[in-house]
Coordinates of C-alpha atoms and ligand atoms in Angstrom, one line a residue:
X1 CA -20.7 -43.4 5.6
X2 CA -21.0 -44.1 1.8
X3 CA -23.8 -42.1 0.5
X4 CA -23.1 -42.9 -3.1
X5 CA -26.8 -43.8 -3.5
X6 CA -27.8 -45.4 -6.8
X7 CA -24.4 -45.2 -8.5
X8 CA -25.6 -47.6 -11.3
X9 CA -27.6 -45.6 -13.9
X10 CA -29.6 -46.9 -16.8
X11 CA -27.7 -47.1 -20.0
X12 CA -24.4 -47.4 -18.1
X13 CA -21.7 -49.8 -19.3
X14 CA -20.9 -52.8 -17.3
X15 CA -17.6 -54.6 -17.6
X16 CA -16.4 -57.9 -16.3
X17 CA -14.2 -56.0 -13.9
X18 CA -15.6 -54.2 -10.9
X19 CA -17.0 -50.7 -11.3
X20 CA -16.1 -49.0 -8.1
X21 CA -15.5 -45.3 -7.7
X22 CA -12.0 -45.4 -9.3
X23 CA -13.3 -47.3 -12.4
X24 CA -16.1 -44.8 -12.8
X25 CA -13.6 -41.9 -12.5
X26 CA -11.3 -43.5 -15.0
X27 CA -14.0 -44.2 -17.5
X28 CA -15.4 -40.7 -17.0
X29 CA -12.0 -39.2 -18.3
X30 CA -12.3 -41.2 -21.5
X31 CA -14.4 -40.0 -24.4
X32 CA -17.7 -41.8 -24.5
X33 CA -16.8 -43.5 -27.8
X34 CA -13.3 -44.6 -26.6
X35 CA -12.3 -47.9 -28.1
X36 CA -12.3 -50.8 -25.7
X37 CA -9.1 -52.7 -26.8
X38 CA -9.3 -55.2 -23.9
X39 CA -13.0 -56.2 -24.4
X40 CA -13.7 -55.3 -20.8
X41 CA -17.1 -53.8 -21.6
X42 CA -19.5 -56.7 -22.1
X43 CA -22.8 -55.0 -22.3
X44 CA -24.8 -51.9 -21.7
X45 CA -27.3 -51.8 -18.9
X46 CA -30.6 -51.4 -20.6
X47 CA -34.2 -51.3 -19.5
X48 CA -33.3 -51.0 -15.8
X49 CA -35.1 -48.3 -13.8
X50 CA -33.5 -45.4 -11.9
X51 CA -34.0 -46.0 -8.2
X52 CA -36.8 -44.2 -6.5
X53 CA -35.1 -41.5 -4.5
X54 CA -34.9 -37.7 -4.2
X55 CA -38.7 -37.3 -4.3
X56 CA -41.0 -35.4 -2.0
X57 CA -42.9 -37.9 0.1
X58 CA -45.6 -35.3 0.8
X59 CA -45.9 -33.4 -2.5
X60 CA -46.0 -36.6 -4.5
X61 CA -48.7 -38.2 -2.4
X62 CA -52.1 -36.9 -3.5
X63 CA -54.0 -39.1 -1.1
X64 CA -51.9 -37.8 1.9
X65 CA -52.3 -34.2 0.9
X66 CA -56.0 -34.6 0.5
X67 CA -56.3 -36.3 3.9
X68 CA -54.3 -33.6 5.7
X69 CA -56.5 -30.9 4.2
X70 CA -59.7 -32.7 4.8
X71 CA -59.1 -33.9 8.4
X72 CA -58.1 -30.5 9.8
X73 CA -54.3 -30.1 9.4
X74 CA -54.2 -27.7 6.5
X75 CA -52.1 -25.4 8.6
X76 CA -49.3 -27.9 8.6
X77 CA -49.0 -28.1 4.8
X78 CA -45.8 -26.1 4.3
X79 CA -43.9 -27.9 7.1
X80 CA -45.1 -31.3 5.9
X81 CA -43.9 -30.5 2.4
X82 CA -40.4 -29.6 3.7
X83 CA -40.4 -32.7 5.9
X84 CA -41.5 -34.8 2.9
X85 CA -38.6 -33.5 0.8
X86 CA -36.1 -34.4 3.5
X87 CA -37.6 -37.9 4.1
X88 CA -37.6 -38.7 0.4
X89 CA -34.0 -37.7 -0.2
X90 CA -31.6 -40.3 -1.3
X91 CA -29.6 -39.7 1.9
X92 CA -32.5 -40.3 4.2
X93 CA -33.7 -43.4 2.3
X94 CA -30.2 -44.8 2.7
X95 CA -30.2 -44.0 6.4
X96 CA -33.2 -46.3 6.7
X97 CA -31.4 -49.1 4.8
X98 CA -28.3 -48.7 6.9
X99 CA -30.2 -48.9 10.2
X100 CA -31.4 -52.3 9.1
X101 CA -28.2 -53.6 7.6
X102 CA -26.5 -53.0 10.9
X103 CA -28.7 -54.5 13.7
X104 CA -28.3 -53.4 17.3
X105 CA -25.9 -55.4 19.6
X106 CA -26.1 -56.0 23.3
X107 CA -23.3 -55.7 25.8
X108 CA -24.6 -57.1 29.1
X109 CA -21.2 -56.2 30.8
X110 CA -18.4 -53.7 30.2
X111 CA -14.9 -55.0 29.4
X112 CA -14.1 -55.2 33.1
X113 CA -17.1 -57.2 34.0
X114 CA -19.5 -54.5 35.3
X115 CA -23.1 -55.0 34.4
X116 CA -24.1 -52.3 31.8
X117 CA -27.1 -53.7 29.8
X118 CA -26.0 -51.5 26.9
X119 CA -27.5 -51.8 23.4
X120 CA -25.4 -50.3 20.7
X121 CA -27.0 -49.0 17.5
X122 CA -25.8 -47.8 14.1
X123 CA -25.5 -44.0 13.8
X124 CA -28.3 -44.1 11.2
X125 CA -30.7 -45.4 13.8
X126 CA -29.8 -42.6 16.1
X127 CA -30.3 -40.1 13.3
X128 CA -33.8 -41.4 12.7
X129 CA -34.6 -41.3 16.4
X130 CA -33.2 -37.8 16.8
X131 CA -35.2 -36.5 13.8
X132 CA -38.4 -38.2 15.0
X133 CA -38.1 -36.6 18.4
X134 CA -37.1 -33.2 17.2
X135 CA -40.1 -33.3 14.8
X136 CA -42.4 -34.1 17.8
X137 CA -43.5 -37.5 16.5
X138 CA -43.3 -38.7 20.1
X139 CA -45.4 -35.9 21.7
X140 CA -46.7 -33.0 19.5
X141 CA -50.4 -33.6 20.0
X142 CA -49.9 -33.7 23.8
X143 CA -47.6 -30.6 24.0
X144 CA -49.3 -28.6 21.3
X145 CA -52.9 -29.7 21.1
X146 CA -54.9 -27.9 18.4
X147 CA -57.3 -28.7 15.6
X148 CA -55.5 -31.3 13.4
X149 CA -52.7 -32.0 15.8
X150 CA -53.0 -35.8 15.6
X151 CA -53.6 -35.5 11.9
X152 CA -50.3 -33.6 11.3
X153 CA -48.4 -35.9 13.6
X154 CA -49.8 -38.9 11.8
X155 CA -48.8 -37.5 8.4
X156 CA -45.2 -37.0 9.7
X157 CA -45.1 -40.5 11.2
X158 CA -46.4 -41.9 7.9
X159 CA -43.6 -40.3 6.0
X160 CA -40.9 -41.2 8.4
X161 CA -42.0 -44.8 8.6
X162 CA -41.7 -45.1 4.9
X163 CA -38.0 -44.5 5.4
X164 CA -37.6 -46.9 8.3
X165 CA -40.2 -48.7 10.5
X166 CA -38.1 -50.1 13.4
X167 CA -37.3 -46.9 15.2
X168 CA -41.0 -46.1 15.2
X169 CA -41.4 -48.6 18.1
X170 CA -39.8 -46.5 20.8
X171 CA -41.2 -43.3 19.3
X172 CA -44.7 -44.8 19.5
X173 CA -44.3 -46.2 23.0
X174 CA -43.0 -42.8 24.3
X175 CA -45.9 -41.1 22.6
X176 CA -48.4 -43.6 24.0
X177 CA -47.1 -43.6 27.5
X178 CA -48.3 -40.0 28.1
X179 CA -52.0 -40.6 28.6
X180 CA -51.1 -43.6 30.9
X181 CA -48.7 -41.6 33.0
X182 CA -51.1 -38.7 33.3
X183 CA -53.3 -41.0 35.5
X184 CA -50.5 -40.7 38.2
X185 CA -50.0 -37.0 38.7
X186 CA -47.0 -37.2 41.0
X187 CA -45.0 -39.3 38.5
X188 CA -46.3 -37.3 35.6
X189 CA -45.0 -34.1 37.1
X190 CA -41.5 -35.5 37.4
X191 CA -41.4 -37.5 34.1
X192 CA -43.6 -36.0 31.5
X193 CA -41.7 -32.7 30.8
X194 CA -38.7 -34.7 29.8
X195 CA -40.7 -37.4 28.0
X196 CA -42.4 -34.8 25.8
X197 CA -39.2 -32.7 25.3
X198 CA -37.9 -32.5 21.8
X199 CA -34.5 -33.8 22.9
X200 CA -33.0 -37.2 22.0
X201 CA -30.4 -38.3 24.5
X202 CA -29.4 -41.9 23.9
X203 CA -26.8 -42.0 26.7
X204 CA -27.1 -44.9 29.2
X205 CA -27.2 -42.7 32.3
X206 CA -29.8 -42.0 35.0
X207 CA -32.9 -40.1 33.9
X208 CA -32.2 -37.1 36.1
X209 CA -29.0 -36.4 34.0
X210 CA -31.1 -36.1 30.8
X211 CA -33.3 -33.5 29.2
X212 CA -35.1 -36.0 27.0
X213 CA -36.4 -39.4 27.9
X214 CA -37.9 -42.4 26.0
X215 CA -40.4 -44.9 27.4
X216 CA -41.0 -48.6 26.7
X217 CA -43.6 -51.2 27.7
X218 CA -43.2 -54.6 29.2
X219 CA -46.3 -56.7 29.5
X220 CA -45.6 -60.0 27.7
X221 CA -44.2 -63.0 29.6
X222 CA -43.3 -66.5 28.5
X223 CA -46.5 -68.1 29.5
X224 CA -48.8 -65.5 28.0
X225 CA -48.7 -62.4 25.8
X226 CA -52.4 -61.9 24.8
X227 CA -53.4 -63.1 28.2
X228 CA -51.4 -60.8 30.5
X229 CA -53.5 -61.9 33.5
X230 CA -51.2 -64.9 33.4
X231 CA -48.3 -62.7 34.4
X232 CA -46.2 -64.1 37.3
X233 CA -43.9 -61.1 37.9
X234 CA -44.5 -60.0 41.5
X235 CA -44.4 -56.6 43.1
X236 CA -43.5 -56.1 46.7
X237 CA -44.0 -52.8 48.5
X238 CA -40.8 -51.2 49.8
X239 CA -42.5 -49.1 52.4
X240 CA -45.9 -47.5 52.0
X241 CA -48.3 -49.1 49.5
X242 CA -50.6 -47.7 46.8
X243 CA -50.5 -45.4 43.8
X244 CA -47.1 -43.6 43.4
X245 CA -45.4 -45.8 46.0
X246 CA -42.2 -47.7 45.4
X247 CA -42.2 -51.5 44.9
X248 CA -39.6 -54.1 44.0
X249 CA -40.4 -56.3 41.1
X250 CA -39.3 -59.9 40.7
X251 CA -39.9 -61.9 37.5
X252 CA -39.3 -61.8 33.8
X253 CA -40.5 -60.2 30.6
X254 CA -40.2 -62.2 27.4
X255 CA -40.5 -59.3 25.0
X256 CA -39.2 -55.8 25.9
X257 CA -38.7 -53.8 22.8
X258 CA -36.3 -50.8 22.8
X259 CA -34.7 -51.9 26.0
X260 CA -32.5 -48.7 26.0
X261 CA -35.5 -46.7 26.9
X262 CA -35.2 -44.7 30.2
X263 CA -38.1 -46.3 31.8
X264 CA -40.8 -48.9 31.1
X265 CA -44.5 -49.3 32.0
X266 CA -44.5 -52.8 33.4
X267 CA -47.4 -55.1 34.5
X268 CA -46.8 -57.1 37.7
X269 CA -48.9 -58.9 40.3
X270 CA -49.4 -56.8 43.5
X271 CA -51.5 -58.3 46.3
X272 CA -54.7 -56.9 44.8
X273 CA -53.9 -58.2 41.3
X274 CA -52.3 -57.1 38.1
X275 CA -50.9 -53.6 38.5
X276 CA -49.0 -51.1 36.3
X277 CA -45.6 -49.8 37.4
X278 CA -43.1 -47.3 36.0
X279 CA -39.7 -49.0 36.2
X280 CA -36.6 -46.8 35.5
X281 CA -33.4 -48.2 34.0
X282 CA -31.4 -46.5 36.7
X283 CA -32.4 -45.9 40.3
X284 CA -32.6 -42.3 41.6
X285 CA -29.5 -42.9 43.7
X286 CA -27.5 -43.3 40.4
X287 CA -27.1 -47.1 40.7
X288 CA -28.3 -49.5 37.9
X289 CA -31.8 -50.7 38.5
X290 CA -32.1 -54.5 38.6
X291 CA -33.7 -54.7 35.2
X292 CA -31.3 -57.0 33.3
X293 CA -31.3 -57.7 29.6
X294 CA -30.8 -61.4 29.1
X295 CA -30.5 -61.4 25.3
X296 CA -31.8 -59.6 22.2
X297 CA -34.4 -61.3 20.0
X298 CA -33.5 -62.5 16.6
X299 CA -36.3 -61.0 14.6
X300 CA -37.3 -61.7 11.0
X301 CA -38.4 -58.0 10.6
X302 CA -38.2 -54.8 12.6
X303 CA -34.4 -55.4 12.6
X304 CA -33.2 -51.9 13.4
X305 CA -35.1 -51.9 16.6
X306 CA -33.8 -54.0 19.5
X307 CA -36.3 -56.3 21.3
X308 CA -35.1 -58.1 24.4
X309 CA -35.8 -60.7 27.0
X310 CA -35.3 -59.3 30.5
X311 CA -35.3 -60.3 34.1
X312 CA -36.4 -58.2 37.0
X313 CA -34.4 -59.0 40.1
X314 CA -35.9 -56.7 42.6
X315 CA -36.2 -53.8 40.2
X316 CA -37.5 -50.6 41.6
X317 CA -40.8 -49.4 40.2
X318 CA -43.5 -46.9 41.2
X319 CA -47.2 -47.9 41.1
X320 CA -49.1 -46.2 38.3
X321 CA -52.9 -46.0 38.8
X322 CA -54.8 -48.2 41.2
X323 CA -53.6 -51.5 42.5
X324 CA -55.2 -54.4 40.7
X325 CA -56.2 -52.1 37.8
X326 CA -53.1 -52.6 35.7
X327 CA -54.9 -53.5 32.5
X328 CA -57.3 -50.6 32.8
X329 CA -54.3 -48.3 33.5
X330 CA -52.2 -49.4 30.6
X331 CA -55.0 -49.8 28.1
X332 CA -54.9 -46.2 26.9
X333 CA -51.2 -46.7 26.1
X334 CA -52.1 -49.9 24.2
X335 CA -54.8 -48.0 22.4
X336 CA -52.4 -45.4 21.2
X337 CA -49.9 -47.9 20.1
X338 CA -52.6 -49.7 18.1
X339 CA -53.4 -46.4 16.3
X340 CA -49.7 -46.1 15.4
X341 CA -49.8 -49.6 14.0
X342 CA -52.5 -48.3 11.6
X343 CA -50.2 -45.5 10.5
X344 CA -47.1 -47.7 10.3
X345 CA -48.8 -50.4 8.2
X346 CA -50.4 -47.7 5.9
X347 CA -47.0 -46.3 5.4
X348 CA -45.6 -49.7 4.5
X349 CA -48.2 -50.0 1.9
X350 CA -47.5 -46.6 0.5
X351 CA -43.8 -47.2 0.2
X352 CA -44.5 -50.6 -1.5
X353 CA -46.9 -49.3 -4.0
X354 CA -44.7 -46.3 -4.8
X355 CA -41.8 -48.6 -5.5
X356 CA -43.9 -50.9 -7.6
X357 CA -45.5 -48.1 -9.7
X358 CA -42.2 -46.3 -10.2
X359 CA -40.5 -49.5 -11.3
X360 CA -43.2 -50.5 -13.8
X361 CA -43.2 -47.0 -15.2
X362 CA -39.6 -47.5 -16.3
X363 CA -39.4 -51.2 -17.0
X364 CA -40.5 -52.8 -20.3
X365 CA -41.4 -56.4 -21.0
X366 CA -42.1 -57.6 -24.5
X367 CA -41.4 -54.0 -25.7
X368 CA -44.1 -52.3 -23.7
X369 CA -43.8 -50.5 -20.3
X370 CA -45.2 -52.7 -17.6
X371 CA -47.4 -49.9 -16.3
X372 CA -49.2 -50.0 -19.7
X373 CA -49.8 -53.7 -19.7
X374 CA -53.5 -54.1 -18.7
X375 CA -53.0 -56.9 -16.2
X376 CA -50.2 -55.0 -14.5
X377 CA -52.2 -51.7 -14.6
X378 CA -54.9 -53.5 -12.7
X379 CA -52.6 -55.0 -10.1
X380 CA -51.0 -51.6 -9.5
X381 CA -54.3 -49.9 -9.3
X382 CA -55.6 -52.5 -6.8
X383 CA -52.5 -52.0 -4.6
X384 CA -53.0 -48.3 -4.8
X385 CA -56.7 -48.7 -3.7
X386 CA -55.7 -50.7 -0.7
X387 CA -53.0 -48.2 0.3
X388 CA -55.2 -45.2 0.0
X389 CA -58.1 -46.9 1.8
X390 CA -55.7 -47.7 4.7
X391 CA -54.6 -44.1 4.8
X392 CA -58.1 -42.7 4.6
X393 CA -59.3 -44.8 7.6
X394 CA -56.1 -44.0 9.6
X395 CA -56.6 -40.2 9.0
X396 CA -60.3 -40.4 9.9
X397 CA -59.3 -41.9 13.2
X398 CA -56.6 -39.3 13.6
X399 CA -59.3 -36.6 13.2
X400 CA -61.5 -38.4 15.8
X401 CA -58.5 -38.3 18.2
X402 CA -58.4 -34.6 17.8
X403 CA -62.1 -34.4 18.7
X404 CA -62.5 -36.8 21.6
X405 CA -64.6 -34.3 23.5
X406 CA -67.4 -35.1 21.1
X407 CA -69.2 -38.3 22.0
X408 CA -69.4 -39.6 18.4
X409 CA -65.7 -39.1 17.8
X410 CA -64.7 -40.6 21.1
X411 CA -66.8 -43.7 20.4
X412 CA -65.4 -43.9 16.9
X413 CA -61.8 -43.9 18.3
X414 CA -62.7 -46.9 20.6
X415 CA -64.2 -49.1 17.9
X416 CA -62.6 -47.7 14.8
X417 CA -59.0 -48.0 16.0
X418 CA -59.6 -51.6 17.0
X419 CA -61.1 -52.4 13.6
X420 CA -58.4 -50.4 11.8
X421 CA -55.5 -52.0 13.7
X422 CA -56.9 -55.4 12.9
X423 CA -57.7 -54.9 9.3
X424 CA -54.9 -52.6 8.0
X425 CA -52.1 -54.6 9.7
X426 CA -53.6 -57.8 8.4
X427 CA -53.8 -56.6 4.8
X428 CA -50.2 -55.4 4.7
X429 CA -48.2 -58.7 4.3
X430 CA -50.2 -59.7 1.1
X431 CA -49.8 -56.2 -0.2
X432 CA -46.1 -56.1 0.3
X433 CA -45.7 -59.5 -1.4
X434 CA -47.8 -58.4 -4.5
X435 CA -45.8 -55.1 -4.8
X436 CA -42.6 -57.1 -4.6
X437 CA -43.7 -59.4 -7.4
X438 CA -44.4 -56.3 -9.6
X439 CA -40.7 -55.6 -9.5
X440 CA -39.8 -59.2 -10.4
X441 CA -36.5 -60.8 -9.5
X442 CA -34.9 -57.5 -8.4
X443 CA -37.7 -57.1 -5.9
X444 CA -36.4 -60.2 -4.1
X445 CA -32.9 -58.9 -3.7
X446 CA -31.6 -57.6 -0.5
X447 CA -30.4 -54.3 -2.1
X448 CA -34.0 -53.5 -2.9
X449 CA -36.3 -52.1 -0.1
X450 CA -38.9 -54.8 -0.9
X451 CA -37.5 -57.6 1.3
X452 CA -37.4 -55.2 4.2
X453 CA -41.0 -54.1 3.6
X454 CA -42.1 -57.7 3.3
X455 CA -40.4 -58.9 6.5
X456 CA -41.7 -55.9 8.4
X457 CA -45.3 -56.4 7.2
X458 CA -46.5 -59.1 9.7
X459 CA -45.0 -57.5 12.8
X460 CA -47.7 -54.8 13.4
X461 CA -50.4 -57.5 13.1
X462 CA -48.8 -59.7 15.8
X463 CA -47.9 -57.2 18.5
X464 CA -50.3 -54.9 20.4
X465 CA -53.1 -57.4 19.9
X466 CA -52.8 -60.2 17.3
X467 CA -55.7 -60.6 14.8
X468 CA -58.0 -62.9 16.9
X469 CA -57.3 -60.8 20.0
X470 CA -58.3 -57.7 18.1
X471 CA -61.5 -59.4 17.0
X472 CA -62.3 -60.2 20.7
X473 CA -61.5 -56.6 21.6
X474 CA -64.0 -55.4 18.9
X475 CA -66.6 -57.7 20.4
X476 CA -65.8 -56.4 23.9
X477 CA -66.1 -52.8 22.9
X478 CA -69.5 -53.5 21.3
X479 CA -70.8 -55.5 24.3
X480 CA -69.5 -53.1 27.0
X481 CA -70.1 -49.8 25.2
X482 CA -73.0 -50.2 22.7
X483 CA -72.5 -46.5 21.8
X484 CA -69.4 -47.6 19.9
X485 CA -71.5 -49.6 17.5
X486 CA -74.0 -46.8 17.3
X487 CA -71.1 -44.5 16.3
X488 CA -70.0 -47.0 13.8
X489 CA -73.4 -47.1 12.1
X490 CA -73.9 -43.4 12.3
X491 CA -70.6 -43.0 10.5
X492 CA -71.3 -45.4 7.7
X493 CA -75.0 -44.4 7.4
X494 CA -73.9 -40.8 7.0
X495 CA -72.5 -41.6 3.6
X496 CA -75.2 -44.1 2.7
X497 CA -77.5 -44.1 -0.2
X498 CA -74.4 -43.6 -2.5
X499 CA -74.3 -47.2 -3.4
X500 CA -76.9 -50.0 -3.1
X501 CA -74.2 -52.5 -2.4
X502 CA -72.9 -50.4 0.6
X503 CA -76.4 -50.0 1.9
X504 CA -76.9 -53.8 1.6
X505 CA -73.5 -54.4 3.3
X506 CA -74.5 -52.2 6.2
X507 CA -77.9 -53.7 6.5
X508 CA -76.5 -57.3 6.7
X509 CA -74.0 -56.1 9.4
X510 CA -76.8 -54.6 11.5
X511 CA -78.7 -57.9 11.3
X512 CA -75.7 -59.9 12.2
X513 CA -74.8 -57.7 15.2
X514 CA -78.3 -57.5 16.7
X515 CA -77.4 -60.6 18.7
X516 CA -73.8 -61.1 19.8
X517 CA -74.2 -64.7 20.9
X518 CA -71.8 -67.0 19.3
X519 CA -69.7 -64.0 18.2
X520 CA -66.3 -65.7 18.6
X521 CA -67.0 -68.3 16.0
X522 CA -68.0 -65.7 13.4
X523 CA -65.8 -62.9 14.6
X524 CA -63.4 -62.9 11.6
X525 CA -66.3 -62.7 9.2
X526 CA -68.0 -59.9 11.0
X527 CA -64.8 -57.9 11.7
X528 CA -63.7 -58.1 8.1
X529 CA -67.1 -56.7 7.0
X530 CA -67.0 -54.0 9.7
X531 CA -63.6 -53.0 8.4
X532 CA -64.4 -52.8 4.7
X533 CA -67.6 -51.0 5.6
X534 CA -65.7 -48.4 7.6
X535 CA -63.0 -48.0 4.9
X536 CA -65.7 -47.5 2.3
X537 CA -67.4 -44.9 4.4
X538 CA -64.1 -43.1 5.0
X539 CA -63.4 -42.9 1.2
X540 CA -66.9 -41.9 0.3
X541 CA -67.0 -39.2 3.0
X542 CA -63.6 -38.0 1.7
X543 CA -64.9 -37.7 -1.9
X544 CA -61.9 -39.8 -2.9
X545 CA -61.5 -40.5 -6.6
X546 CA -60.9 -44.2 -5.7
X547 CA -64.1 -44.5 -3.6
X548 CA -66.1 -46.0 -6.5
X549 CA -63.3 -48.5 -7.3
X550 CA -63.2 -49.5 -3.6
X551 CA -67.0 -50.1 -3.5
X552 CA -66.9 -52.2 -6.7
X553 CA -63.9 -54.2 -5.6
X554 CA -64.4 -54.6 -1.9
X555 CA -68.1 -54.3 -1.3
X556 CA -69.6 -55.6 -4.6
X557 CA -66.6 -58.0 -4.9
X558 CA -67.1 -61.0 -7.1
X559 CA -65.1 -63.2 -4.8
X560 CA -61.7 -62.3 -6.1
X561 CA -58.9 -63.2 -3.7
X562 CA -55.8 -61.7 -5.4
X563 CA -54.9 -58.2 -6.3
X564 CA -55.7 -57.1 -9.8
X565 CA -59.1 -58.6 -10.2
X566 CA -60.8 -55.2 -10.9
X567 CA -63.8 -55.0 -13.2
X568 CA -65.2 -51.8 -14.6
X569 CA -62.6 -49.6 -12.9
X570 CA -60.5 -46.9 -14.6
X571 CA -57.2 -48.4 -13.4
X572 CA -54.9 -46.0 -15.2
X573 CA -56.2 -42.9 -13.5
X574 CA -55.8 -44.6 -10.1
X575 CA -52.2 -45.6 -10.9
X576 CA -51.4 -42.1 -12.1
X577 CA -52.8 -40.6 -8.8
X578 CA -50.6 -42.9 -6.8
X579 CA -47.4 -42.5 -8.9
X580 CA -44.6 -41.0 -6.7
X581 CA -43.1 -39.1 -9.6
Ligands
FAD1 C1 -41.1 -57.8 17.4 C2 -41.9 -57.9 18.6 C3 -41.7 -57.0 19.6 C4 -42.5 -57.0 20.8 N1 -42.3 -56.1 21.8 C5 -43.0 -56.1 22.9 C6 -42.8 -55.2 24.0 O1 -42.0 -54.3 23.8 N2 -43.5 -55.3 25.1 C7 -44.5 -56.3 25.3 O2 -45.1 -56.4 26.3 N3 -44.7 -57.2 24.3 C8 -44.0 -57.2 23.1 N4 -44.2 -58.1 22.2 C9 -45.0 -59.2 22.4 C10 -46.4 -59.2 21.7 O3 -47.2 -58.2 22.2 C11 -47.0 -60.6 21.9 O4 -46.2 -61.5 21.1 C12 -48.4 -60.6 21.4 O5 -49.2 -59.9 22.4 C13 -48.9 -62.1 21.4 O6 -48.6 -62.8 22.5 P1 -47.9 -64.2 22.5 O7 -46.7 -64.1 21.6 O8 -47.8 -64.7 23.8 O9 -49.0 -65.1 21.7 P2 -50.3 -65.8 22.3 O10 -50.9 -64.9 23.3 O11 -49.9 -67.2 22.7 O12 -51.2 -65.8 21.0 C14 -50.9 -66.7 19.9 C15 -52.0 -66.7 18.9 O13 -53.2 -67.0 19.5 C16 -54.2 -66.1 19.3 N5 -55.1 -66.0 20.4 C17 -54.8 -65.6 21.7 N6 -55.9 -65.7 22.5 C18 -56.9 -66.2 21.7 C19 -58.3 -66.5 21.9 N7 -58.9 -66.3 23.1 N8 -59.1 -66.9 20.9 C20 -58.5 -67.1 19.7 N9 -57.2 -66.9 19.4 C21 -56.4 -66.4 20.4 C22 -53.5 -64.8 19.1 O14 -54.3 -63.9 18.2 C23 -52.3 -65.2 18.3 O15 -52.5 -65.3 17.0 C24 -43.5 -58.0 21.0 C25 -43.6 -59.0 19.9 C26 -42.9 -58.9 18.8 C27 -43.2 -59.9 17.7

C-alpha cells in the first residue's frame, strides 16, 4: 500500500518530467540551487495548500468537544481525543480514499462453479470495519449502558464517518438490529452475544464458526421501497408456526446493502401479513442458505459499501416478533438507522467545512487569502453554522437516547429523530456542493475528498425514509402520539424568550399544528419549520457561540436561498471556531 500521502508540497518544483519517488530522491541529493542545464524545471508550485491531514478530529473540533461535555459524555474525553488523532492521521484518511477507489466485487460462484455469493473488499475497507467494531461503534451503548453512552458512541461514529462513510452502513445496521432482536428472546440469546462482540470476522463461513457477527436489513422490493406493505416475498412455515419458528422464504429483495453480513432482518408475507424474519447467510447444518446475490448495485456514492439485489429461493428464516406485525417489529431498527443517518450527514458536513476552511486559509486570490475576503468569510461561516447546528441537534437526540426512561426524552427521540433525519440529510447535498466550490477547480478533481463527499451526500436522505416519507412519519408521530408534539414544544419553549423571532416562529408552528387536516399538502413547509425551530433550540440550550447567528440567518431569515447571505453576523469568529487547524 502506498502511503506516500501528500507528496506534493507547496513551493516544490515541478518539471515537465514525472516526479515519482526516484525523481524526488534524485533532486533531494542536489543542492537546492543546483543549475538546471536541461531546463526540466518549468515552474515552482506556489499558492497551493498543504493537504488537510495529520490533525486531531476531536481536539480540533470545538463544537464536538462542547457537545460531548454538555450531553453527558465528559468521561470519554481522553479516549475520544486519542481516537480523533488516529482518525485524522494521513494514513487513516488515505484508507478512506482507498476503500472508495477500489469498490467491492461479487463472485456468485467459485472457480469450479460452486455457489459462494462472495463479496470481495479492499483491505482498507476491512481495516475500517475492524476498527469500527473494536471501538464498539456497532454496540457500545447496548453492552456498556451508562450516562452519555450514546453520546460517546455518536462522537466516535461522527469522526470515523469523516474518514469514510460507506462502511458505516453495516456498522449501523448491526447496531440497530439489537433492539429489534431483543423482542425475540430465544434468537437474542443465541445471536446477540456475537453481534455485540468487539470482533470483526469477515469470513464467508457459518455463524457458529465466528466470534463476531454483522447484521443487514432487507425490506425493499422492486414494486415498493417506501411502501413495504407491497412486499410479495412469501414465508412458509417449515413445521410449527409463530415467533421463533423456522420458515422458508421465497421472493426477492431489490436493495440489500452489505450482503456479506452474517444474517439479515427481512420482511416477508406470512399468512397473517407482513412479518419480520432473521435470515442467516448459512444454515445451521453448514450448507449455504438459499439467499442468492444476483448482482451488486452500481451506485453514484457510498461506493466502498456493497449493495445488492438478492433472491430468496426457499431461504431459511426464523420469525422475529409477532406474525403480521413485521413493520412494528423492525421499526425500532429503522429508528436507530435514521439516527445514524443524522450522525453520518453531520459528519459529512464537518469534513466538508473543515476542508473548505483549511483550503481558504492557505489559498490567495488577487493577493489576499480567501478566508479574509468578506464574501468568502461569510460563505465559510454559513457552512460552519449549518454543520454545527446539525451536530448540536444530533447530540441532543443522542442525549435523549441515553435517557429514554424519562417521558420527555423518549417522546423527543420519536419526533426529534424523524425531524433530524429529514432535515440534516436533506441539507447535506447543498452544503457539500458549496464547500466544494470554495476550493475551486481542485475541489472537482477526484484526488480531492470533495467529489466523494458530494456523491455521498444524497444517499442518507434517500434510504431509511426518503424526504416525503419522513414528513409523513412526522405527521404520523404527532397524530398517533400527541405527547411527541408536546415534548417538541416543551423543548423549544424551554429556551424561549431569548429571541422575539424564535418566539414568533414557535407561535406560528403551534397555530399551524392545532389542526392536522390537509397536513400532507403543507408537510414540507411545516417540517422545515419544525426542524429549524428544534435546531435553534438545541443551539440556544447549548449556549453555542453560533446560536445568535443561527437565529438571525435561519429564523429571522430574509429569504436568502444560498450560503453566505449573512447579515449582522461576526463571520470571522465563527470560521475560526470551525477551523480544523
Ligand atoms: C445505496 C442504497 C442502499 C440501500 N440499502 C437498502 C438495504 O440494505 N435494505 C433495504 O431494505 N433497502 C435499502 N435501500 C432502499 C431504500 O430504503 C429505498 O430506496 C427507499 O426506501 C425508497 O424506496 P424506493 O426506492 O422504492 O422509492 P419509492 O418508495 O418509490 O419512493 C420514491 C419517491 O417517492 C416519495 N414518496 C413515497 N411515498 C410517498 C407519498 N405517500 N407521498 C409523497 N411522496 C412519496 C419518496 O419520498 C421518494 O422520494 C437502499 C437504497 C440505496 C439508495
